Short mmCIF file of C-alpha atoms and ligand atoms in Angstrom, two decimals:
data_model
loop_
_atom_site.label_atom_id
_atom_site.label_comp_id
_atom_site.label_asym_id
_atom_site.label_seq_id
_atom_site.Cartn_x
_atom_site.Cartn_y
_atom_site.Cartn_z
CA MET D 1 14.63 -25.52 -4.93
CA GLU D 2 11.94 -23.01 -5.96
CA LEU D 3 10.99 -19.82 -4.12
CA LEU D 4 7.73 -18.19 -5.22
CA ILE D 5 6.91 -14.62 -4.14
CA VAL D 6 3.27 -13.65 -4.72
CA GLY D 7 2.33 -9.95 -4.74
CA GLY D 8 5.62 -8.15 -4.27
CA GLY D 9 4.25 -5.61 -1.78
CA HIS D 10 5.95 -3.31 0.72
CA ALA D 11 7.10 -6.24 2.90
CA SER D 12 8.47 -8.61 0.27
CA VAL D 13 10.46 -6.13 -1.86
CA ALA D 14 13.14 -6.63 0.80
CA LEU D 15 13.64 -10.11 -0.71
CA PHE D 16 15.00 -8.64 -3.96
CA GLU D 17 18.25 -7.81 -2.20
CA ARG D 18 18.84 -11.53 -1.55
CA ALA D 19 17.68 -12.83 -4.94
CA ARG D 20 21.13 -13.14 -6.51
CA ALA D 21 22.63 -14.90 -3.50
CA TRP D 22 19.76 -17.39 -3.46
CA GLN D 23 20.20 -18.16 -7.13
CA GLN D 24 23.90 -18.76 -6.56
CA ARG D 25 22.83 -21.35 -3.98
CA GLY D 26 20.68 -23.12 -6.58
CA VAL D 27 17.33 -21.55 -5.66
CA SER D 28 15.21 -20.38 -8.59
CA VAL D 29 13.12 -17.35 -7.65
CA THR D 30 9.79 -16.36 -9.27
CA LEU D 31 7.72 -13.23 -8.67
CA LEU D 32 4.01 -13.44 -9.48
CA SER D 33 2.24 -10.10 -9.31
CA ASP D 34 -0.82 -8.65 -10.98
CA HIS D 35 0.99 -5.43 -11.92
CA PRO D 36 4.54 -4.60 -13.03
CA TYR D 37 4.85 -1.71 -10.55
CA LEU D 38 4.50 -1.44 -6.79
CA TYR D 39 3.22 2.00 -5.76
CA TYR D 40 4.77 3.23 -2.53
CA SER D 41 1.77 4.27 -0.46
CA GLY D 42 3.62 6.89 1.59
CA MET D 43 4.13 8.98 -1.57
CA VAL D 44 0.88 8.28 -3.42
CA PRO D 45 -1.18 11.14 -1.90
CA GLU D 46 1.51 13.65 -2.93
CA TYR D 47 1.75 12.01 -6.35
CA LEU D 48 -1.97 12.73 -6.80
CA GLY D 49 -1.30 16.17 -5.32
CA GLY D 50 1.14 16.87 -8.17
CA VAL D 51 4.32 16.84 -6.05
CA TYR D 52 5.89 13.64 -7.40
CA SER D 53 5.95 11.98 -10.82
CA SER D 54 4.80 8.37 -11.28
CA ASP D 55 8.36 7.07 -11.63
CA GLU D 56 9.29 8.63 -8.30
CA VAL D 57 6.57 6.78 -6.39
CA ARG D 58 6.69 3.30 -7.85
CA ILE D 59 9.08 0.38 -7.84
CA ASP D 60 9.66 -1.34 -11.15
CA LEU D 61 9.02 -4.97 -10.12
CA LYS D 62 9.46 -6.35 -13.63
CA GLY D 63 12.68 -4.36 -14.11
CA TRP D 64 14.04 -5.73 -10.82
CA CYS D 65 13.31 -9.25 -11.95
CA GLN D 66 15.15 -8.67 -15.23
CA GLN D 67 18.14 -7.20 -13.37
CA THR D 68 18.40 -9.94 -10.80
CA GLY D 69 17.54 -13.05 -12.82
CA VAL D 70 14.20 -13.55 -11.06
CA THR D 71 11.46 -15.03 -13.26
CA TRP D 72 8.72 -12.45 -13.74
CA HIS D 73 5.17 -13.71 -14.06
CA GLN D 74 2.37 -11.18 -14.42
CA GLY D 75 -0.95 -12.53 -13.20
CA ARG D 76 -3.40 -12.65 -10.37
CA ALA D 77 -3.09 -15.54 -7.91
CA VAL D 78 -6.53 -16.99 -7.28
CA ARG D 79 -5.87 -20.33 -5.58
CA MET D 80 -3.23 -22.11 -3.55
CA ASP D 81 -2.85 -25.79 -2.84
CA PRO D 82 -0.39 -26.35 0.00
CA THR D 83 -0.43 -30.14 -0.47
CA ALA D 84 0.52 -30.03 -4.16
CA ARG D 85 2.59 -26.88 -3.38
CA THR D 86 1.12 -24.88 -6.24
CA VAL D 87 -0.41 -21.45 -6.85
CA THR D 88 -2.91 -20.99 -9.69
CA THR D 89 -3.41 -17.72 -11.56
CA ALA D 90 -6.61 -16.21 -12.96
CA TYR D 91 -5.47 -17.35 -16.43
CA GLY D 92 -5.23 -20.94 -15.20
CA SER D 93 -1.44 -21.35 -15.15
CA THR D 94 0.00 -23.21 -12.20
CA ILE D 95 3.27 -22.31 -10.52
CA SER D 96 4.95 -24.72 -8.14
CA TYR D 97 7.05 -23.85 -5.09
CA ASP D 98 9.15 -25.31 -2.31
CA VAL D 99 8.87 -22.12 -0.26
CA ALA D 100 6.25 -19.40 -0.92
CA VAL D 101 5.84 -15.84 0.31
CA ILE D 102 2.40 -14.25 -0.01
CA ASP D 103 2.36 -10.46 0.22
CA ILE D 104 -0.78 -9.40 -1.68
CA GLY D 105 -1.99 -6.59 0.57
CA ALA D 106 -5.59 -6.08 1.66
CA SER D 107 -8.80 -5.28 -0.24
CA ASN D 108 -11.29 -2.46 0.23
CA PRO D 109 -14.66 -3.56 1.66
CA PRO D 110 -17.19 -4.04 -1.17
CA PRO D 111 -18.47 -0.86 -2.85
CA PRO D 112 -22.15 0.20 -2.87
CA PRO D 113 -24.61 -0.89 -5.59
CA GLY D 114 -24.14 0.83 -8.91
CA ALA D 115 -20.58 1.88 -8.12
CA LYS D 116 -18.45 -1.18 -8.77
CA GLU D 117 -17.29 -0.25 -12.26
CA ALA D 118 -17.41 3.49 -11.73
CA LEU D 119 -15.13 4.00 -8.77
CA VAL D 120 -11.44 4.26 -8.11
CA SER D 121 -10.43 1.87 -5.38
CA THR D 122 -7.26 2.45 -3.31
CA LYS D 123 -6.41 -1.26 -3.07
CA PRO D 124 -4.45 -2.47 -4.88
CA MET D 125 -2.69 0.86 -5.10
CA HIS D 126 -1.95 0.79 -8.86
CA LYS D 127 -5.66 1.47 -9.45
CA ILE D 128 -5.05 5.11 -8.53
CA GLU D 129 -3.47 5.60 -11.99
CA ARG D 130 -7.05 6.02 -13.25
CA LEU D 131 -7.55 8.87 -10.82
CA GLU D 132 -4.27 10.53 -11.84
CA ALA D 133 -5.34 10.34 -15.50
CA TRP D 134 -8.67 11.97 -14.63
CA LEU D 135 -7.01 14.72 -12.55
CA ARG D 136 -4.75 15.57 -15.50
CA THR D 137 -7.79 16.24 -17.69
CA LEU D 138 -9.52 18.56 -15.21
CA PRO D 139 -8.16 21.90 -16.49
CA GLU D 140 -9.58 21.16 -19.98
CA ARG D 141 -13.03 20.07 -18.81
CA THR D 142 -15.85 22.48 -19.50
CA SER D 143 -18.53 21.03 -17.19
CA PRO D 144 -18.21 21.16 -13.36
CA GLN D 145 -16.63 18.04 -11.85
CA HIS D 146 -17.16 16.59 -8.38
CA LEU D 147 -14.81 14.21 -6.61
CA VAL D 148 -16.16 12.30 -3.61
CA VAL D 149 -13.79 10.37 -1.33
CA ALA D 150 -15.63 7.68 0.64
CA GLY D 151 -13.69 7.16 3.87
CA GLY D 152 -12.04 9.82 6.02
CA GLY D 153 -9.44 7.63 7.71
CA ALA D 154 -5.74 8.45 7.31
CA ALA D 155 -5.66 7.34 3.65
CA GLY D 156 -8.89 9.06 2.52
CA THR D 157 -8.05 12.26 4.39
CA GLU D 158 -4.51 12.47 3.01
CA LEU D 159 -5.86 11.88 -0.51
CA GLY D 160 -8.58 14.51 -0.03
CA LEU D 161 -6.14 17.15 1.26
CA ASN D 162 -3.54 16.62 -1.46
CA ILE D 163 -6.02 16.43 -4.33
CA GLN D 164 -7.80 19.54 -3.05
CA ALA D 165 -4.44 21.38 -2.98
CA ARG D 166 -3.69 20.33 -6.58
CA ILE D 167 -7.12 21.43 -7.78
CA GLN D 168 -6.67 24.79 -6.05
CA ARG D 169 -3.48 25.28 -8.04
CA THR D 170 -4.52 23.90 -11.41
CA ALA D 171 -8.32 24.02 -11.82
CA PRO D 172 -9.82 25.92 -8.86
CA ARG D 173 -13.30 26.47 -10.28
CA GLN D 174 -13.45 23.18 -12.10
CA CYS D 175 -13.97 20.64 -9.34
CA THR D 176 -15.26 20.21 -5.78
CA VAL D 177 -13.74 17.69 -3.36
CA SER D 178 -15.86 16.04 -0.65
CA VAL D 179 -14.84 13.53 2.01
CA VAL D 180 -17.51 11.32 3.62
CA GLU D 181 -16.63 9.66 6.95
CA PRO D 182 -18.99 7.44 8.99
CA ALA D 183 -17.43 8.46 12.36
CA ASP D 184 -18.17 11.86 13.86
CA ARG D 185 -14.76 13.27 12.88
CA LEU D 186 -11.98 12.90 10.31
CA ILE D 187 -9.24 10.30 11.02
CA PRO D 188 -11.06 8.96 14.08
CA SER D 189 -8.01 6.86 15.07
CA PHE D 190 -5.98 10.06 15.61
CA PRO D 191 -6.17 12.34 18.69
CA GLU D 192 -9.12 14.72 18.56
CA GLY D 193 -6.98 17.87 18.32
CA ALA D 194 -5.17 16.50 15.26
CA SER D 195 -8.50 15.60 13.60
CA GLN D 196 -9.78 19.10 14.23
CA GLN D 197 -6.69 20.79 12.76
CA VAL D 198 -6.83 18.61 9.67
CA ALA D 199 -10.56 19.28 9.24
CA ASN D 200 -9.85 23.03 9.49
CA LEU D 201 -7.11 22.80 6.84
CA PHE D 202 -9.44 20.90 4.52
CA ALA D 203 -12.27 23.43 4.99
CA GLU D 204 -9.88 26.41 4.48
CA ALA D 205 -8.73 24.85 1.19
CA GLY D 206 -12.36 24.62 0.03
CA GLY D 207 -12.98 20.91 0.79
CA ARG D 208 -16.39 19.68 1.95
CA LEU D 209 -16.65 17.28 4.84
CA TYR D 210 -19.61 15.01 5.67
CA THR D 211 -19.12 13.17 8.97
CA GLY D 212 -21.46 10.67 10.67
CA ARG D 213 -22.58 9.39 7.26
CA ARG D 214 -21.57 6.86 4.67
CA VAL D 215 -21.94 6.53 0.90
CA GLN D 216 -24.85 4.16 0.44
CA HIS D 217 -25.23 4.00 -3.30
CA ARG D 218 -24.36 5.80 -6.48
CA THR D 219 -26.47 7.06 -9.35
CA PRO D 220 -24.94 8.18 -12.68
CA THR D 221 -24.69 11.75 -11.31
CA HIS D 222 -24.70 11.52 -7.51
CA ALA D 223 -23.32 9.72 -4.47
CA VAL D 224 -26.25 9.14 -2.13
CA LEU D 225 -25.49 9.08 1.62
CA ASN D 226 -27.38 7.01 4.19
CA ASP D 227 -29.25 10.09 5.49
CA GLY D 228 -30.52 10.84 1.98
CA THR D 229 -27.99 13.62 1.19
CA ARG D 230 -27.23 13.60 -2.55
CA LEU D 231 -23.72 14.76 -3.42
CA PRO D 232 -22.99 15.57 -7.06
CA CYS D 233 -20.35 13.01 -8.03
CA THR D 234 -18.39 12.54 -11.23
CA GLN D 235 -15.57 10.55 -9.59
CA LEU D 236 -15.89 8.31 -6.53
CA VAL D 237 -12.77 7.23 -4.64
CA TRP D 238 -13.23 4.22 -2.38
CA ALA D 239 -10.91 4.50 0.63
CA THR D 240 -12.99 2.65 3.19
CA GLY D 241 -10.44 0.59 5.09
CA SER D 242 -9.16 -2.95 4.76
CA VAL D 243 -10.49 -6.50 4.62
CA GLY D 244 -8.67 -9.68 3.61
CA SER D 245 -8.12 -10.46 -0.09
CA PRO D 246 -10.64 -12.92 -1.64
CA PHE D 247 -7.58 -15.06 -2.48
CA TRP D 248 -7.58 -16.50 1.05
CA GLN D 249 -11.10 -17.86 0.63
CA ARG D 250 -9.73 -20.27 -1.99
CA THR D 251 -7.13 -21.70 0.39
CA PRO D 252 -7.55 -24.07 3.33
CA PHE D 253 -5.87 -21.62 5.72
CA SER D 254 -7.42 -20.24 8.88
CA CYS D 255 -8.35 -16.54 8.66
CA THR D 256 -9.62 -13.83 11.04
CA ASP D 257 -13.24 -12.60 10.82
CA SER D 258 -12.02 -9.78 8.56
CA GLY D 259 -10.44 -12.27 6.17
CA PHE D 260 -6.72 -11.88 7.02
CA VAL D 261 -4.70 -15.10 7.08
CA LYS D 262 -3.41 -16.13 10.50
CA VAL D 263 0.37 -16.50 10.81
CA ILE D 264 2.68 -17.20 13.74
CA ASP D 265 5.27 -14.61 14.73
CA SER D 266 7.87 -16.02 12.28
CA LEU D 267 5.26 -15.05 9.59
CA GLN D 268 4.65 -18.71 8.70
CA ILE D 269 1.18 -20.15 8.20
CA PRO D 270 0.90 -22.71 11.04
CA SER D 271 -0.62 -25.51 8.92
CA ALA D 272 1.83 -24.88 6.02
CA PRO D 273 5.26 -23.95 7.41
CA ARG D 274 6.74 -23.57 3.91
CA VAL D 275 4.36 -20.65 3.32
CA PHE D 276 5.08 -17.19 4.70
CA ALA D 277 2.54 -14.35 4.61
CA ALA D 278 3.42 -10.74 5.36
CA GLY D 279 2.19 -7.17 5.16
CA ASP D 280 -1.47 -6.19 5.27
CA CYS D 281 -2.72 -9.65 4.25
CA ALA D 282 -1.41 -11.38 7.39
CA ALA D 283 -2.65 -11.30 10.99
CA VAL D 284 0.36 -12.03 13.17
CA GLY D 285 0.00 -14.18 16.33
CA GLY D 286 -0.69 -11.90 19.26
CA TYR D 287 -0.93 -8.76 17.14
CA THR D 288 -4.07 -9.41 15.12
CA ASP D 289 -5.41 -5.89 15.77
CA LEU D 290 -2.41 -4.10 14.27
CA PRO D 291 -3.53 -1.33 11.92
CA ARG D 292 -2.95 -2.22 8.24
CA ILE D 293 -0.20 0.30 7.59
CA GLY D 294 2.93 0.19 5.50
CA VAL D 295 5.09 0.99 8.54
CA HIS D 296 4.48 -2.55 9.85
CA ALA D 297 4.83 -4.15 6.41
CA VAL D 298 8.18 -2.40 5.83
CA LYS D 299 9.41 -3.45 9.29
CA GLN D 300 8.57 -7.07 8.46
CA GLY D 301 10.67 -6.98 5.25
CA PRO D 302 14.20 -7.74 6.59
CA LEU D 303 12.88 -10.33 9.06
CA LEU D 304 10.91 -12.00 6.28
CA ALA D 305 14.05 -12.14 4.11
CA ASP D 306 16.06 -13.68 7.00
CA ASN D 307 13.40 -16.27 7.77
CA VAL D 308 12.96 -17.27 4.13
CA ASP D 309 16.74 -17.56 3.85
CA ARG D 310 16.90 -19.86 6.88
CA MET D 311 13.97 -21.95 5.67
CA LEU D 312 15.61 -22.41 2.25
CA GLN D 313 18.86 -23.48 3.91
CA HIS D 314 16.97 -25.81 6.26
CA LEU D 315 15.24 -27.53 3.33
CA GLN D 316 18.45 -27.67 1.28
CA ASP D 317 20.02 -29.47 4.26
CA GLY D 318 17.26 -32.07 3.84
CA LYS D 319 15.43 -31.20 7.08
CA PRO D 320 11.61 -31.20 7.46
CA PRO D 321 9.91 -27.78 7.27
CA GLU D 322 7.88 -28.39 10.44
CA ARG D 323 11.06 -28.23 12.53
CA ALA D 324 12.37 -25.01 10.97
CA TYR D 325 11.00 -22.64 13.58
CA GLN D 326 13.11 -24.07 16.39
CA SER D 327 16.06 -25.72 14.67
CA ALA D 328 16.67 -23.15 11.93
CA GLY D 329 16.18 -20.35 14.47
CA LEU D 330 13.55 -18.33 12.62
CA ARG D 331 13.13 -14.84 14.06
CA ALA D 332 9.91 -13.56 15.66
CA PHE D 333 8.23 -10.37 14.41
CA LYS D 334 7.60 -7.67 17.01
CA PRO D 335 5.78 -4.58 15.78
CA TYR D 336 6.63 -1.06 16.94
CA SER D 337 4.81 -0.54 20.22
CA VAL D 338 3.80 2.86 18.89
CA ALA D 339 4.00 3.16 15.09
CA PRO D 340 4.87 6.71 14.01
CA LEU D 341 2.98 8.10 10.99
CA ILE D 342 3.47 11.33 9.05
CA LEU D 343 0.67 12.59 6.82
CA SER D 344 1.17 15.20 4.12
CA THR D 345 -1.57 17.82 4.29
CA GLY D 346 -1.37 19.57 0.93
CA THR D 347 0.22 22.52 2.75
CA ALA D 348 3.77 23.32 3.87
CA SER D 349 3.22 21.30 7.08
CA GLY D 350 3.09 17.59 7.77
CA LEU D 351 1.15 15.95 10.59
CA TRP D 352 3.40 13.71 12.71
CA ARG D 353 1.64 11.33 15.07
CA ALA D 354 2.72 8.57 17.46
CA GLY D 355 0.03 7.33 19.86
CA SER D 356 -1.54 10.33 21.58
CA ILE D 357 1.33 12.69 20.68
CA TRP D 358 1.12 14.74 17.50
CA TRP D 359 2.37 17.95 15.95
CA MET D 360 1.85 19.77 12.70
CA ARG D 361 4.95 21.54 11.38
CA PRO D 362 6.91 22.10 8.14
CA ALA D 363 9.72 20.05 9.74
CA ALA D 364 7.37 17.03 9.84
CA LEU D 365 6.79 17.26 6.09
CA ARG D 366 10.52 17.62 5.40
CA MET D 367 11.16 14.56 7.55
CA LYS D 368 8.48 12.63 5.63
CA HIS D 369 10.04 13.54 2.28
CA LEU D 370 13.46 12.40 3.46
CA VAL D 371 12.19 9.10 4.88
CA ASP D 372 10.10 8.34 1.77
CA LEU D 373 12.80 9.26 -0.75
CA ARG D 374 15.40 7.25 1.16
CA TRP D 375 13.22 4.15 1.18
CA MET D 376 12.37 4.45 -2.51
CA ASN D 377 16.02 5.02 -3.34
CA ARG D 378 16.82 1.52 -2.03
CA TYR D 379 14.59 0.04 -4.72
CA ARG D 380 15.67 2.07 -7.72
CA LEU D 381 17.11 -0.28 -10.30
CA PRO D 382 20.84 -0.89 -9.73
CA ASP D 383 21.82 0.80 -13.02
CA GLU D 384 19.81 3.95 -12.33
CA ASN D 385 21.84 6.97 -11.36
CA THR D 386 19.85 7.51 -8.21
CA TRP D 387 21.61 10.31 -6.41
CA PRO D 388 20.78 13.19 -8.84
CA ALA D 389 17.18 11.94 -9.09
CA TRP D 390 16.99 11.88 -5.31
CA GLN D 391 18.39 15.41 -5.01
CA ALA D 392 16.05 16.77 -7.69
CA ALA D 393 12.98 15.21 -6.06
CA HIS D 394 14.03 16.50 -2.66
CA ALA D 395 14.58 20.05 -3.98
CA ARG D 396 11.18 20.04 -5.69
CA CYS D 397 9.46 18.82 -2.51
CA ALA D 398 11.09 21.65 -0.59
CA GLN D 399 9.80 24.16 -3.17
CA ASP D 400 6.29 22.69 -3.12
CA SER D 401 6.24 22.73 0.66
CA ALA D 402 7.21 26.39 0.70
CA ARG D 403 4.22 27.35 -1.48
C1 FAD L 1 -3.84 6.27 -0.09
C2 FAD L 1 -3.08 5.45 0.93
C3 FAD L 1 -2.03 6.04 1.61
C4 FAD L 1 -1.33 5.31 2.57
N1 FAD L 1 -0.30 5.92 3.23
C5 FAD L 1 0.38 5.23 4.17
C6 FAD L 1 1.44 5.87 4.88
O1 FAD L 1 1.74 7.06 4.68
N2 FAD L 1 2.10 5.14 5.81
C7 FAD L 1 1.77 3.84 6.06
O2 FAD L 1 2.42 3.22 6.93
N3 FAD L 1 0.79 3.20 5.40
C8 FAD L 1 0.07 3.86 4.46
N4 FAD L 1 -0.94 3.23 3.77
C9 FAD L 1 -1.17 1.78 4.00
C10 FAD L 1 -0.21 0.96 3.09
O3 FAD L 1 -0.54 1.22 1.76
C11 FAD L 1 -0.31 -0.53 3.29
O4 FAD L 1 -0.22 -0.84 4.65
C12 FAD L 1 0.83 -1.24 2.54
O5 FAD L 1 0.70 -1.02 1.15
C13 FAD L 1 0.82 -2.73 2.81
O6 FAD L 1 1.83 -3.34 2.06
P1 FAD L 1 1.79 -4.89 1.72
O7 FAD L 1 3.19 -5.38 1.84
O8 FAD L 1 0.76 -5.58 2.53
O9 FAD L 1 1.32 -5.05 0.23
P2 FAD L 1 0.95 -3.92 -0.88
O10 FAD L 1 1.98 -2.86 -0.86
O11 FAD L 1 -0.47 -3.62 -0.68
O12 FAD L 1 1.17 -4.72 -2.23
C14 FAD L 1 0.48 -5.86 -2.59
C15 FAD L 1 0.87 -6.20 -4.02
O13 FAD L 1 0.27 -7.42 -4.38
C16 FAD L 1 -0.37 -7.31 -5.65
N5 FAD L 1 -1.50 -8.25 -5.60
C17 FAD L 1 -2.66 -8.10 -4.91
N6 FAD L 1 -3.42 -9.20 -5.04
C18 FAD L 1 -2.72 -10.06 -5.83
C19 FAD L 1 -2.98 -11.38 -6.29
N7 FAD L 1 -4.09 -12.03 -5.98
N8 FAD L 1 -2.05 -11.96 -7.09
C20 FAD L 1 -0.89 -11.31 -7.41
N9 FAD L 1 -0.59 -10.06 -6.98
C21 FAD L 1 -1.49 -9.46 -6.18
C22 FAD L 1 -0.78 -5.83 -5.74
O14 FAD L 1 -0.93 -5.36 -7.05
C23 FAD L 1 0.39 -5.17 -5.03
O15 FAD L 1 1.44 -4.87 -5.94
C24 FAD L 1 -1.69 3.96 2.83
C25 FAD L 1 -2.74 3.36 2.14
C26 FAD L 1 -3.45 4.10 1.19
C27 FAD L 1 -4.60 3.44 0.47
#
């Protein structure tokens, strides 16, 4: 019996914890991902803000495979054939499966003309390493630099605030930071008061905000907005929301208008019950409008692991996959009715928000650090001495927050 995990995102890392038990039951497990590390999105803005190191914010997927006997395969999945039960990679190799889990995240909507090669995209998340490398060189640069973040949703705003804070500390006269948001305010999905406070923080730190406009194209020196405004731009970050991965277009599965694959509440693809899809890439039954946030992906993790476990058992018992939902008792995913989010702001305070309730306090940032470090700690490699690393990171966060 072969289990293939494609992507290894925030939802499917929960499967690692079962990998050994599955192998003992005769299941061979393979992970196919296009990058050896999974970057934990909750900590990435503060990583770029200089609070965390790269090893603190990423899970070593390849290392986990080595530790747990899972076959590691680095490559990009480009096609899936549910009849032959195979996934094909960009290099043309074909991997077969009895049960597959697809957790490949979302993509950013396409960038403007002239920008494709010259921008840093936030999806997949490992692309931000290019931005970190550029930020490290800022203090040595002699010419003025200009960072433009396209998209002032939660991700773009959190990136803008944290990068601005780092630049203030390390290269204050070296670089400007601008955020461009098509709506009339930052983080339009948040309550208005919260947007206003965040916009004030950004302005006080020296950030420049352009609302009601979008980046239309890029020249070698400027980002040009749709109203003709020309922003000097040496680095363009593309944080413009989520659409489905192009992968799904090369499958026969039914997708939403935004390109996310449709799954039932057990996270199975209805026409291919051996295939589970989870995280940002999947649109679940009655919850197709759920925001694409890691909170939902992480909540799906344990349920996904349970359902895959039951499906494997069901097939090993010689039963048909179509019947698994009822007879193997697969569980149904129910999202949080109100998903809480905490944003770091590049200051000593975090912004906590659930529905229409929000507050900005140092306690919110401390809570965020604890939640994030605890989650990451689960996925440190088993032989890592995690507790001192955890304490050190926590102490450093507390110091940074107090600045
Ligand atoms: C800057 C930023 C900050 C964010 N902060 C938060 C936050 O604080 N809280 C929150 O709840 N959400 C946050 N989000 C959203 C969060 O990142 C996503 O919801 C979450 O990552 C979704 O996880 P996932 O399981 O769908 O897959 P992902 O974690 O996106 O992982 C997908 C994996 O699949 C790999 N992959 C992609 N395509 C292929 C392919 N074709 N073949 C093989 N491998 C592939 C990728 O390299 C990646 O490792 C943030 C997003 C951004 C951009």
